PDB file of C-alpha atoms in Angstrom:
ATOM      1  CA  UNK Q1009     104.559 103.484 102.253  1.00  0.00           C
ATOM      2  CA  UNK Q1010     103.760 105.824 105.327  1.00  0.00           C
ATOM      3  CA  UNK Q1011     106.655 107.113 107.475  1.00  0.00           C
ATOM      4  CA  UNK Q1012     104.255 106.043 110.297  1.00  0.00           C
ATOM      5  CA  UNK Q1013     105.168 101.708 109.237  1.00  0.00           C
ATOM      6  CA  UNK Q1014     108.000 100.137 109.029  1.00  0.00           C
ATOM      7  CA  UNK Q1015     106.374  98.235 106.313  1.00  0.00           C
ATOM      8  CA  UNK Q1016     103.583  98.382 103.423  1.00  0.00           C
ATOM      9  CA  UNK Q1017      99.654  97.338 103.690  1.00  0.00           C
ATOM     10  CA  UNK Q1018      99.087  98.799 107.216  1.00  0.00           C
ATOM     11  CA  UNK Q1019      98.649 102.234 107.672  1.00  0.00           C
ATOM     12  CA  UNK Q1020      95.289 103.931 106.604  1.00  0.00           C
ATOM     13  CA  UNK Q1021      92.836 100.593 106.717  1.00  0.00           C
ATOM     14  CA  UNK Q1022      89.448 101.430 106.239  1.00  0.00           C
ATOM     15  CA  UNK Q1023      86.779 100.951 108.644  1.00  0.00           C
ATOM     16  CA  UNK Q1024      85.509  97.626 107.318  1.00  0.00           C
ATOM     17  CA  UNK Q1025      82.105  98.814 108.208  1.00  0.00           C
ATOM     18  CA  UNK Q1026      80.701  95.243 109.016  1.00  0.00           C
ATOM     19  CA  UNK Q1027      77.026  96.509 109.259  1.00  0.00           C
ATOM     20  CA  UNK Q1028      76.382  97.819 105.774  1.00  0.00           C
ATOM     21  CA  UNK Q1029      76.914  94.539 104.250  1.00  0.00           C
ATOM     22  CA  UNK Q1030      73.666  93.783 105.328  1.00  0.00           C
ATOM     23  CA  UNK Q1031      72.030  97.398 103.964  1.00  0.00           C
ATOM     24  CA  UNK Q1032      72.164  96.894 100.497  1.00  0.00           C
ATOM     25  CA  UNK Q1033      69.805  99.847 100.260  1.00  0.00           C
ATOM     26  CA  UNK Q1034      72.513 101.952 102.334  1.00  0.00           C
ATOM     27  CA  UNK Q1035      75.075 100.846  99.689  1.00  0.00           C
ATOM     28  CA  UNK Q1036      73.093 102.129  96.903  1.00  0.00           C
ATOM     29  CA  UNK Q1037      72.890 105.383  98.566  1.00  0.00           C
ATOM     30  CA  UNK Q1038      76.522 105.442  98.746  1.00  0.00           C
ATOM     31  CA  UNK Q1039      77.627 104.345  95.536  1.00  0.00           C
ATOM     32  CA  UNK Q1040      76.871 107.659  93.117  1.00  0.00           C
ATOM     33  CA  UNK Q1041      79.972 109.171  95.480  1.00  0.00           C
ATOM     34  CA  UNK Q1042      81.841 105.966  96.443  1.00  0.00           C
ATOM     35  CA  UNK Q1043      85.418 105.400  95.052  1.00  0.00           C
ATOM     36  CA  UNK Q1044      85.386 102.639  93.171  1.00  0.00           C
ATOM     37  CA  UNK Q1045      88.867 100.325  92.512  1.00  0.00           C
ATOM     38  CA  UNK Q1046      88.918  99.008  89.247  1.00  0.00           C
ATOM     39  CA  UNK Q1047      90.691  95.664  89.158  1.00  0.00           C
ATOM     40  CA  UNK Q1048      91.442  93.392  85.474  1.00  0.00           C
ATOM     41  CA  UNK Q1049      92.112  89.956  85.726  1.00  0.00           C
ATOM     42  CA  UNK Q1050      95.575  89.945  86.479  1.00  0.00           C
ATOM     43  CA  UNK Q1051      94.539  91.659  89.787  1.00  0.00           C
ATOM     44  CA  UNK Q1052      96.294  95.097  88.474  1.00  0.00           C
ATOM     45  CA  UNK Q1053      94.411  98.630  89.497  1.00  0.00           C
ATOM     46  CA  UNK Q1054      93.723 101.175  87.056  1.00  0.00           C
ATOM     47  CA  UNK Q1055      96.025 103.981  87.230  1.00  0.00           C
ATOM     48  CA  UNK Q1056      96.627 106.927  85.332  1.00  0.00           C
ATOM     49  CA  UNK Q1057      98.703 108.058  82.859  1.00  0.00           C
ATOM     50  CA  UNK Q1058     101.164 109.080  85.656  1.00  0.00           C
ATOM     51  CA  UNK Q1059     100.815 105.406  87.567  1.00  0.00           C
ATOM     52  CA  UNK Q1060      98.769 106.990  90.449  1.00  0.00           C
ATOM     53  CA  UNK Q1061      95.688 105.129  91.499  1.00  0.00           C
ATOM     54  CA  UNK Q1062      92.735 106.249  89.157  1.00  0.00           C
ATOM     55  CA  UNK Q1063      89.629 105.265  91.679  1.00  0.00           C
ATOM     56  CA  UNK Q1064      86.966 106.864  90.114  1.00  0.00           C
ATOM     57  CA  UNK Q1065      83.585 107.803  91.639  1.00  0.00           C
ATOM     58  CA  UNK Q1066      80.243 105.783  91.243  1.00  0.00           C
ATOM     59  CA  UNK Q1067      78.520 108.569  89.236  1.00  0.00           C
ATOM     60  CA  UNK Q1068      81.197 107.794  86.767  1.00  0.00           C
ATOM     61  CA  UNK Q1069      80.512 104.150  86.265  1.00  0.00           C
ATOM     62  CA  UNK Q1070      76.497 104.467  86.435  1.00  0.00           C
ATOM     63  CA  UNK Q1071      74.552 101.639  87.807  1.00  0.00           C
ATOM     64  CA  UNK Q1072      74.908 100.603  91.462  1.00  0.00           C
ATOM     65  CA  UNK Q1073      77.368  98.796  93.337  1.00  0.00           C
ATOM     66  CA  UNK Q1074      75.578  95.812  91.873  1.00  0.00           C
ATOM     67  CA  UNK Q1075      78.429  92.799  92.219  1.00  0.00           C
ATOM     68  CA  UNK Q1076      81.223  95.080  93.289  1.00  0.00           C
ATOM     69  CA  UNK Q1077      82.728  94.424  96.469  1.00  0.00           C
ATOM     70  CA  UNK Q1078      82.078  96.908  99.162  1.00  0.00           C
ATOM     71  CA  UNK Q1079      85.663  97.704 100.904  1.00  0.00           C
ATOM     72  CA  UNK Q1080      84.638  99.507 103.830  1.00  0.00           C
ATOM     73  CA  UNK Q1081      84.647 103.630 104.997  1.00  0.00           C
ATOM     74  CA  UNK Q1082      87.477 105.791 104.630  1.00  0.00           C
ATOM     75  CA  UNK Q1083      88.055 108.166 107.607  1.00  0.00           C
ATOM     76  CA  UNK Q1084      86.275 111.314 105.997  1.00  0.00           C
ATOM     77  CA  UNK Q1085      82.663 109.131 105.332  1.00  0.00           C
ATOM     78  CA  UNK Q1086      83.614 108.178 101.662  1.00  0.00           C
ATOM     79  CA  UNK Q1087      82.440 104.506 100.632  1.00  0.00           C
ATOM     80  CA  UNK Q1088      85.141 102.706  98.601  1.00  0.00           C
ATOM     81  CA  UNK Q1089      84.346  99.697  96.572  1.00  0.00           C
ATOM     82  CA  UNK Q1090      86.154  96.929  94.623  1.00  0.00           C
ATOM     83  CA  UNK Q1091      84.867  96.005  90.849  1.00  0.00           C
ATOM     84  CA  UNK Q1092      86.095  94.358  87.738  1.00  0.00           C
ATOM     85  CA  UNK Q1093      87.345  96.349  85.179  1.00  0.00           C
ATOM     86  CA  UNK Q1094      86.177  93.736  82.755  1.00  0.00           C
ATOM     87  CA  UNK Q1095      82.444  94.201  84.255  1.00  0.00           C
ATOM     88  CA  UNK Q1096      82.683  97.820  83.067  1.00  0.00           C
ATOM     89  CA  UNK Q1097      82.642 100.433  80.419  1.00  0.00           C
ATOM     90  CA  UNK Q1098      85.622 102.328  82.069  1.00  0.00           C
ATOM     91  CA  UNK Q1099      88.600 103.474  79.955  1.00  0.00           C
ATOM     92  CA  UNK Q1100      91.675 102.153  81.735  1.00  0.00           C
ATOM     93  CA  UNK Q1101      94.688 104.722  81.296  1.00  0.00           C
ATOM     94  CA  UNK Q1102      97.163 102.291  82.522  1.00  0.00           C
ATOM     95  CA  UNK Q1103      97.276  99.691  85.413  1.00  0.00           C
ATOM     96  CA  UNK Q1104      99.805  98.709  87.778  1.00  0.00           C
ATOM     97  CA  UNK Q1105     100.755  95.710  89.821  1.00  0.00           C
ATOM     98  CA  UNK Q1106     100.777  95.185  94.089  1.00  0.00           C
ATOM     99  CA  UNK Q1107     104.235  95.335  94.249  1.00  0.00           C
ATOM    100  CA  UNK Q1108     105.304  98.146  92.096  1.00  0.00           C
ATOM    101  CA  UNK Q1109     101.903 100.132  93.560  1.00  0.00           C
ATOM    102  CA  UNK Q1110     103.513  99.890  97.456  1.00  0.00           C
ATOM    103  CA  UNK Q1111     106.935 101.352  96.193  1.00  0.00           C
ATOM    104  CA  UNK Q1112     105.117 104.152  94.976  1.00  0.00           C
ATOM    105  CA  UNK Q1113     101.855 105.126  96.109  1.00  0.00           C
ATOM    106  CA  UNK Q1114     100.653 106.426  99.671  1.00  0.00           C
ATOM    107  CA  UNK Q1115      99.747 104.153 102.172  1.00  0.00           C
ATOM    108  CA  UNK Q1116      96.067 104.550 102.143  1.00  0.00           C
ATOM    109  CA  UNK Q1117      96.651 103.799  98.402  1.00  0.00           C
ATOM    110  CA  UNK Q1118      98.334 100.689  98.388  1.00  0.00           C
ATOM    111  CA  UNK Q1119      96.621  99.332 101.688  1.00  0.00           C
ATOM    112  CA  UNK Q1120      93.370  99.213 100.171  1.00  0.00           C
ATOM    113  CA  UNK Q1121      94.620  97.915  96.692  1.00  0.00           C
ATOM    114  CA  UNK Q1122      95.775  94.923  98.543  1.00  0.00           C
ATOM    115  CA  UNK Q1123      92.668  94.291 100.587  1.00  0.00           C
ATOM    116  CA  UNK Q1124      90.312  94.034  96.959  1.00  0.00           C
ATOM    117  CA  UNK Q1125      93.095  92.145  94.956  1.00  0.00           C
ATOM    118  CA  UNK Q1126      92.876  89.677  98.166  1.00  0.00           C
ATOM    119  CA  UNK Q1127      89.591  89.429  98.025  1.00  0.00           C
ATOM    120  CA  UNK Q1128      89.370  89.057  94.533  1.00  0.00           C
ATOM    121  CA  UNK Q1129      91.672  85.986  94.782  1.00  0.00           C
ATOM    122  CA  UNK Q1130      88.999  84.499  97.082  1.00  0.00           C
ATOM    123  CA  UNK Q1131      85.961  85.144  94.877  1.00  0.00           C
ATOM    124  CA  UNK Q1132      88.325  83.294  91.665  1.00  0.00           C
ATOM    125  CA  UNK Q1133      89.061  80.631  93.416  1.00  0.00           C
ATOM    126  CA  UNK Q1134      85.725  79.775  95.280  1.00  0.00           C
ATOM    127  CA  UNK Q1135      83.334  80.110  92.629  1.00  0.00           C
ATOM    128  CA  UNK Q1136      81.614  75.971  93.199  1.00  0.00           C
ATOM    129  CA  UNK Q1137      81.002  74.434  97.093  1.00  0.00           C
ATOM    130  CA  UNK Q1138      83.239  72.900  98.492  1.00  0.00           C
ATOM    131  CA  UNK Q1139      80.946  70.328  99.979  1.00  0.00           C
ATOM    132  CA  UNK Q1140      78.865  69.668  96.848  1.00  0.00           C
ATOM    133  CA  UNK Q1141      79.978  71.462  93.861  1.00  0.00           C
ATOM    134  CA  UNK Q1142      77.488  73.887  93.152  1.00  0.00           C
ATOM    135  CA  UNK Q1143      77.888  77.153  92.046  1.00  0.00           C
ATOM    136  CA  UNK Q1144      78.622  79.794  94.744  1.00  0.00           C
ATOM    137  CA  UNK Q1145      77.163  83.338  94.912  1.00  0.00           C
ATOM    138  CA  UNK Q1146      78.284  86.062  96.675  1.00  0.00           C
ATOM    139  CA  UNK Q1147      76.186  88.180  99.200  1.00  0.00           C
ATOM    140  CA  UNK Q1148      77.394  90.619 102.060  1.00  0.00           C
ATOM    141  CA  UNK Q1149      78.364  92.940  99.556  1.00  0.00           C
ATOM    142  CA  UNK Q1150      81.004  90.245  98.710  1.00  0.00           C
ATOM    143  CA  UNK Q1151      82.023  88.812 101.769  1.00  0.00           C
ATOM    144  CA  UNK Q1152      79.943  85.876 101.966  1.00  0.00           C
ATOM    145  CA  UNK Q1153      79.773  82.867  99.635  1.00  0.00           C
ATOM    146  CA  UNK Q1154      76.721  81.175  99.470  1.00  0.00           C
ATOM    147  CA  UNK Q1155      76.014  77.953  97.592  1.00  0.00           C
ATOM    148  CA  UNK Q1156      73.069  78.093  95.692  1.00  0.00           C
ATOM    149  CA  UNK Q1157      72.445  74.066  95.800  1.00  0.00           C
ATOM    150  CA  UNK Q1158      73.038  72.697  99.549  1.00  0.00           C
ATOM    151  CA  UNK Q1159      73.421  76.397 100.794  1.00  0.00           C
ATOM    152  CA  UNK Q1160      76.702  76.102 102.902  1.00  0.00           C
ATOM    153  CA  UNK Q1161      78.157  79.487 103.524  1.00  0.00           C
ATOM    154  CA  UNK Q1162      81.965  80.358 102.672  1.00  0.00           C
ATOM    155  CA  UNK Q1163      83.896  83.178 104.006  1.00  0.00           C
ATOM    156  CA  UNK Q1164      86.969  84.787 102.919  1.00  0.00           C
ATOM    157  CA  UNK Q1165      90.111  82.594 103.637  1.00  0.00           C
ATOM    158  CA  UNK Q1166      93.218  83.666 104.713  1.00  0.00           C
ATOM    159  CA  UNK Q1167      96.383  82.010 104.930  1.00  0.00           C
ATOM    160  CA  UNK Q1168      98.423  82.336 108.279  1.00  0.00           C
ATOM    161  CA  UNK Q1169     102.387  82.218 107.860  1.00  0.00           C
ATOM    162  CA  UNK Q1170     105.073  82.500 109.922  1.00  0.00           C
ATOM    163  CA  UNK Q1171     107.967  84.580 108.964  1.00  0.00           C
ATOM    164  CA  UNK Q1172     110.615  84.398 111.525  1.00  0.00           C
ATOM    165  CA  UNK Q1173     114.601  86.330 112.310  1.00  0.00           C
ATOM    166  CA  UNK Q1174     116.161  83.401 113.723  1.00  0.00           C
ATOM    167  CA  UNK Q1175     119.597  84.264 115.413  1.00  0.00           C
ATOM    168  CA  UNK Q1176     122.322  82.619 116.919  1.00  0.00           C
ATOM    169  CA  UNK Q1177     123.401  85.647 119.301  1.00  0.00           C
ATOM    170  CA  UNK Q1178     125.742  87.218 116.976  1.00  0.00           C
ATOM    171  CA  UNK Q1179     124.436  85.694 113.774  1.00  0.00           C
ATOM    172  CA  UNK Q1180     121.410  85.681 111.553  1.00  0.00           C
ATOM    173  CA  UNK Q1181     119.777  82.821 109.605  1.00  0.00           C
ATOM    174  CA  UNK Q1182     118.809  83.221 105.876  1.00  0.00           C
ATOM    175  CA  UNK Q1183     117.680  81.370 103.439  1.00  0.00           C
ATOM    176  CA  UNK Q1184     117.813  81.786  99.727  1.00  0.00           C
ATOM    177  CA  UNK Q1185     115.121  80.139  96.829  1.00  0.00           C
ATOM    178  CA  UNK Q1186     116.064  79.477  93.648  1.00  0.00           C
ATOM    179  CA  UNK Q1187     113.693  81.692  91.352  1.00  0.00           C
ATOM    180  CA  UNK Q1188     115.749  85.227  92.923  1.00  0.00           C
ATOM    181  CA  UNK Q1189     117.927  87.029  91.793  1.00  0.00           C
ATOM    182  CA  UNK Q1190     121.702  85.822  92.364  1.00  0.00           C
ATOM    183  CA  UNK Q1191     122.810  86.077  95.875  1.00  0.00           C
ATOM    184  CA  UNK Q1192     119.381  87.428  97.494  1.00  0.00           C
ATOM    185  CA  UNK Q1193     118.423  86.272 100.929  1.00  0.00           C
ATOM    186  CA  UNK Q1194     115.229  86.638 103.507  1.00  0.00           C
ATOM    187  CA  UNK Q1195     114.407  85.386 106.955  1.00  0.00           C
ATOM    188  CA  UNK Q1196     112.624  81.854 107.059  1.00  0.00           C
ATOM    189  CA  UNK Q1197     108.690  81.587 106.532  1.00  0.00           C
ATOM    190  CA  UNK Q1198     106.629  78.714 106.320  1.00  0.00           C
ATOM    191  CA  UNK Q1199     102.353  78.723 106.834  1.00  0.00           C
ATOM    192  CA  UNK Q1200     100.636  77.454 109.743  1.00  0.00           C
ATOM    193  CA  UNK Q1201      99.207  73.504 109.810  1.00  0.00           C
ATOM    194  CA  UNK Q1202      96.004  72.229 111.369  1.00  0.00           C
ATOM    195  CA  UNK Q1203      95.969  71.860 114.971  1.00  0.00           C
ATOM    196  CA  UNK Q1204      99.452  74.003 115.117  1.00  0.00           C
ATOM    197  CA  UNK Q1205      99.960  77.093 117.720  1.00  0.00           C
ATOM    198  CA  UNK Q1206     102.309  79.182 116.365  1.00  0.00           C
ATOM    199  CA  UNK Q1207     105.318  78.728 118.083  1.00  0.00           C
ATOM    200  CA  UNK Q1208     105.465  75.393 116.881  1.00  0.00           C
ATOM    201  CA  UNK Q1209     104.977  76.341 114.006  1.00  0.00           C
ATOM    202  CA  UNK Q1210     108.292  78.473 113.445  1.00  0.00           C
ATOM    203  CA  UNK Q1211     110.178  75.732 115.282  1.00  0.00           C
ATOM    204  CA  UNK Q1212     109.108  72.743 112.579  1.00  0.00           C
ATOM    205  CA  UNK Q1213     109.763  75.364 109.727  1.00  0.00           C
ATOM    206  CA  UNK Q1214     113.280  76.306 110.558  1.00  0.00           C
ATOM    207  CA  UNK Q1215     113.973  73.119 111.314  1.00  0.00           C
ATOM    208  CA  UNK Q1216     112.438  71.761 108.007  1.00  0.00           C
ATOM    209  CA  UNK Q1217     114.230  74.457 105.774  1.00  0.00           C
ATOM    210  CA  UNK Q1218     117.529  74.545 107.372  1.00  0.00           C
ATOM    211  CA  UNK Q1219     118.202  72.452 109.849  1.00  0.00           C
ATOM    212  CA  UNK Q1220     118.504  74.465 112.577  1.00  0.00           C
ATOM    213  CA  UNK Q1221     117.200  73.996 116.094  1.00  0.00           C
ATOM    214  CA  UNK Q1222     114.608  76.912 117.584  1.00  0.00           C
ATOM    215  CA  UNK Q1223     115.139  77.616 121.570  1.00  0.00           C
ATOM    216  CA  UNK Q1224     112.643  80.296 122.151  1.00  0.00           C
ATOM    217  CA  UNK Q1225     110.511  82.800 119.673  1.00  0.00           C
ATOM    218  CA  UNK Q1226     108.337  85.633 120.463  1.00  0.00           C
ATOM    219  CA  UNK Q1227     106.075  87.556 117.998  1.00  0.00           C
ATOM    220  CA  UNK Q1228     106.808  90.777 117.429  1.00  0.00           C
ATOM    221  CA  UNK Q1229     104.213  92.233 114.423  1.00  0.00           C
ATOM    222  CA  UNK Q1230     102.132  90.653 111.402  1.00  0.00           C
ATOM    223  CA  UNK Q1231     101.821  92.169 107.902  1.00  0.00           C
ATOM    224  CA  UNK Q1232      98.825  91.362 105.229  1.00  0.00           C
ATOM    225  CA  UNK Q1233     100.427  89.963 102.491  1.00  0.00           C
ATOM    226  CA  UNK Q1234      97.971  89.943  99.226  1.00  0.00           C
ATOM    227  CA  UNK Q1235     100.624  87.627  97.037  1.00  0.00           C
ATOM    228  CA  UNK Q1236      97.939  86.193  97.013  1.00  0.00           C
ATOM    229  CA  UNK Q1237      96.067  85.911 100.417  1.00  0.00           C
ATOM    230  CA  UNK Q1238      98.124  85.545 103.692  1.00  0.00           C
ATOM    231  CA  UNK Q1239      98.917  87.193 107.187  1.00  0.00           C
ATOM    232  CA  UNK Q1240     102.697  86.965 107.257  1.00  0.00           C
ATOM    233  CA  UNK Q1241     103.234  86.580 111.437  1.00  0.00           C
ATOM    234  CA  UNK Q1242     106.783  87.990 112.228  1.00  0.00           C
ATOM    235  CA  UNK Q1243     108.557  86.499 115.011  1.00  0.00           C
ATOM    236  CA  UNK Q1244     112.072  86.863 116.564  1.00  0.00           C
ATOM    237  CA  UNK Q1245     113.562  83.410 117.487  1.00  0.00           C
ATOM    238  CA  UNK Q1246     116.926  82.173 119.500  1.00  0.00           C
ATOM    239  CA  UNK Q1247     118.137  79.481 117.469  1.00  0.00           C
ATOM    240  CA  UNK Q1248     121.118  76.730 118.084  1.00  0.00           C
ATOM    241  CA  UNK Q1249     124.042  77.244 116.054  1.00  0.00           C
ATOM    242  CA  UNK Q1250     123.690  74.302 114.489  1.00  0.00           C
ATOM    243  CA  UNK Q1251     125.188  73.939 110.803  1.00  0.00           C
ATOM    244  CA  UNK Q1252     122.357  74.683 108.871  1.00  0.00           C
ATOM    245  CA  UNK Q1253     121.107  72.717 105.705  1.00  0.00           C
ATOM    246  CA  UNK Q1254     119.008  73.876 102.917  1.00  0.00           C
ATOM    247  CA  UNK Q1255     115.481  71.440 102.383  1.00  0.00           C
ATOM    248  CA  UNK Q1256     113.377  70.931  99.799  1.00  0.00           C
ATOM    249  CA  UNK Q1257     112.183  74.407  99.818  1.00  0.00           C
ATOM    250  CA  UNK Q1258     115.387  76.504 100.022  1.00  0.00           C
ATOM    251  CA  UNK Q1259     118.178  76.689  97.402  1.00  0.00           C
ATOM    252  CA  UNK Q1260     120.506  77.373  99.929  1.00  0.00           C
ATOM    253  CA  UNK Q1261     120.604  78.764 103.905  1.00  0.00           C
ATOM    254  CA  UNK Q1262     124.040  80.305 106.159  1.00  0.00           C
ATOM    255  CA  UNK Q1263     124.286  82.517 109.095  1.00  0.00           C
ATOM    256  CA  UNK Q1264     125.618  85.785 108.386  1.00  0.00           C
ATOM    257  CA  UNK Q1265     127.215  88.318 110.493  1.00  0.00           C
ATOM    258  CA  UNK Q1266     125.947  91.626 111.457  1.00  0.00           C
ATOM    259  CA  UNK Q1267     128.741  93.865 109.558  1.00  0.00           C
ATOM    260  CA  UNK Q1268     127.147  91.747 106.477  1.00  0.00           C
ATOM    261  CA  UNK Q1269     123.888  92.258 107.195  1.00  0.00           C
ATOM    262  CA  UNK Q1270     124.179  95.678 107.521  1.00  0.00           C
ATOM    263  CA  UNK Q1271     125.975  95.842 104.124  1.00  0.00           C
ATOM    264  CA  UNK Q1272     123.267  94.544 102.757  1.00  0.00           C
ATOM    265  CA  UNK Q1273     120.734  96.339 104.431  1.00  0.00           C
ATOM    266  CA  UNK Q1274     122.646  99.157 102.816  1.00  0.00           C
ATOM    267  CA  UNK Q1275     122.796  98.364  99.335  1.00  0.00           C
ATOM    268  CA  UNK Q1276     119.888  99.410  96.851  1.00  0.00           C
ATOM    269  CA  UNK Q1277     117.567  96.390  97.250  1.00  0.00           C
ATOM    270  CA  UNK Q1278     116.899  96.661  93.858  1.00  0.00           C
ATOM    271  CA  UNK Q1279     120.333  95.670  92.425  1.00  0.00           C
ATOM    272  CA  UNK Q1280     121.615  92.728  94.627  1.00  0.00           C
ATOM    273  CA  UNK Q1281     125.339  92.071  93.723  1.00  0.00           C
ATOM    274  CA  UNK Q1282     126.318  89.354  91.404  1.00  0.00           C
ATOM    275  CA  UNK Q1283     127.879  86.338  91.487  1.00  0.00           C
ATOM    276  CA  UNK Q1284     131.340  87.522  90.912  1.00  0.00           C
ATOM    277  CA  UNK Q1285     130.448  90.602  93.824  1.00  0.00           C
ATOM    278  CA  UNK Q1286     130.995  90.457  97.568  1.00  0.00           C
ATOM    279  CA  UNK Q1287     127.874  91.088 100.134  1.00  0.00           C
ATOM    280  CA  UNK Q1288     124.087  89.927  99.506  1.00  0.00           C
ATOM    281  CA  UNK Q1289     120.892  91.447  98.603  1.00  0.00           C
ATOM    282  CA  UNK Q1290     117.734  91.370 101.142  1.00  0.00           C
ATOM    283  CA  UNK Q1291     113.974  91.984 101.025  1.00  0.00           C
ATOM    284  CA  UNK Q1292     112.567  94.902  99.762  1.00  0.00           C
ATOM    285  CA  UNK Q1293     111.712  97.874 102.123  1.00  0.00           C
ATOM    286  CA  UNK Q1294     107.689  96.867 101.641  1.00  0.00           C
ATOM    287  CA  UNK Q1295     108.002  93.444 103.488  1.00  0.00           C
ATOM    288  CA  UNK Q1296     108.011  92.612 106.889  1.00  0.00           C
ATOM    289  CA  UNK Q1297     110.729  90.496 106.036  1.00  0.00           C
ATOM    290  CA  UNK Q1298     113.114  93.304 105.301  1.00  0.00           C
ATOM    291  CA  UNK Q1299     111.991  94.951 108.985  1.00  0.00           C
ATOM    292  CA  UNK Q1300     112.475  92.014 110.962  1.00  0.00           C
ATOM    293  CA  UNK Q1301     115.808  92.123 109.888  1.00  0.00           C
ATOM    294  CA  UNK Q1302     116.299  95.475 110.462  1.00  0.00           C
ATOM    295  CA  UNK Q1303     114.931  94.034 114.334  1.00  0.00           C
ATOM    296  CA  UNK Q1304     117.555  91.903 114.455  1.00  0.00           C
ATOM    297  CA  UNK Q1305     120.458  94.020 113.473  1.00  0.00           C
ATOM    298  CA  UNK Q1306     118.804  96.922 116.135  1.00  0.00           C
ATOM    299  CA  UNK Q1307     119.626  94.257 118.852  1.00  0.00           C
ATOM    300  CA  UNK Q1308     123.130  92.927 118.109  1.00  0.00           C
ATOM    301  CA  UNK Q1309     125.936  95.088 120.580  1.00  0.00           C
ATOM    302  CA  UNK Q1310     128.651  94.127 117.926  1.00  0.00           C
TER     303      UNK Q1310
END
């Protein structure tokens, strides 16, 4: 992560470049000294034999971009692309995941890792029309789906979700789910529903997953969030200090205190405490989760 974010998948975007899409002839051009991010099918990048992000060029591959997805411009003119690892001849040192990639590369690094494994997620999972079935291929230098039988186009889908610090004043609302590790919590998120604005949206969530009653909210940033598609839209929120109750969704949910939070906050999110241990975990420094938080505590005189 930068110094520049408070969280991961932000800093150094590349300029998507919208035009070239259409210049398949520019593209070629390009691609002999494009970077090119080799993906498997597990939606880890090839890294080297260090776990640093092994992008190498288009010489190096041969061909052209051919089905590769074309990621946009970095700042300095170089093309970077998106491919299958499986669609090459490339000898993969070693690969590495989303997660454990925004721990430890740069940001320009992990930002653009997370825009191709997003959009790889899309071109899995759309491969027949929606509206008829048939098969669906991909133009725009992969951003446009195209079905080959009624010809309906599909673009790239992401998921909007709110994630939201609700507080009572002095106290913060967390929730816990049952696949993490004993006693770690988060802030609240749910994703949008048809015909929803936003703000209502964090109100029904919160009040689905823990019972609590939303005053007020106020957006305050968004984060991409490539687990596996979806713009994570943080918000700040005055809740009721109702007694909260866990719903389907949530394990368990409390309000905690500020001198806890900021234990936690302090800990090594890596190692929550135990069962038998005092304090709680939180999110890791790579979410927006973990910043909102951070918000929070920023705002609380006590």
């Amino acid at each position: 992560m930068s110094p520049n974010s408070p969280f991961a998948f932000v800093d150094d975007a590349l300029d998507r470049a919208d035009a070239l899409r259409d210049d398949p002839d520019a593209l070629a051009q390009r691609w002999p000294g494009a970077r090119v991010l080799l993906l498997d099918d597990d939606a880890r990048a090839v890294a080297d034999d260090r776990g640093a992000l092994l992008a190498p060029e288009g010489a190096t591959l041969g061909g052209g971009p051919g089905t590769a997805t074309f990621l946009g411009l970095r700042n300095d003119g170089t093309a970077w692309f998106s491919q299958r690892l499986a669609t090459t001849a490339f000898d993969a040192p070693g690969r590495l995941d989303l997660r454990s990639a925004a721990a430890q590369w740069p940001a320009f690094d992990s930002t653009v890792f997370a825009q191709a494994r997003a959009m790889q997620h899309w071109h899995d999972r759309h491969k027949f029309c929606g509206a008829c079935g048939g098969e669906i291929a991909f133009v725009r230098a992969g951003w446009l789906g195209r079905c080959a039988r009624c010809g309906s186009e599909h673009y790239p889908r992401t998921d909007q979700a709110i994630i939201v610090a609700v507080s009572d004043g002095q106290r913060l609302l967390l929730g816990r789910q049952r696949a993490w590790p004993a006693r770690r919590w988060s802030v609240i998120a749910g994703f949008v529903e048809p015909g929803e604005s936003l703000e209502q949206t964090v109100a029904r969530e919160v009040m689905e997953e823990t019972g609590v009653r939303v005053r007020a909210s106020r957006y305050v940033a968004s984060q991409p969030w490539a687990f596996p598609g979806s713009l994570m839209l943080g918000f700040l929120a005055d809740g009721e200090p109702d007694v909260p109750q866990a719903g389907d969704e949530l394990e368990d949910v409390r309000w905690f205190d500020a001198a806890t939070i900021r234990a936690g906050l302090a800990r090594d999110w890596m190692v929550p405490p135990g069962e038998d241990e005092e304090g709680i975990g939180l999110s890791p420094p790579i979410s927006i989760a973990r910043w909102l938080i951070e918000t929070w505590l920023a705002t609380v005189t006590s």
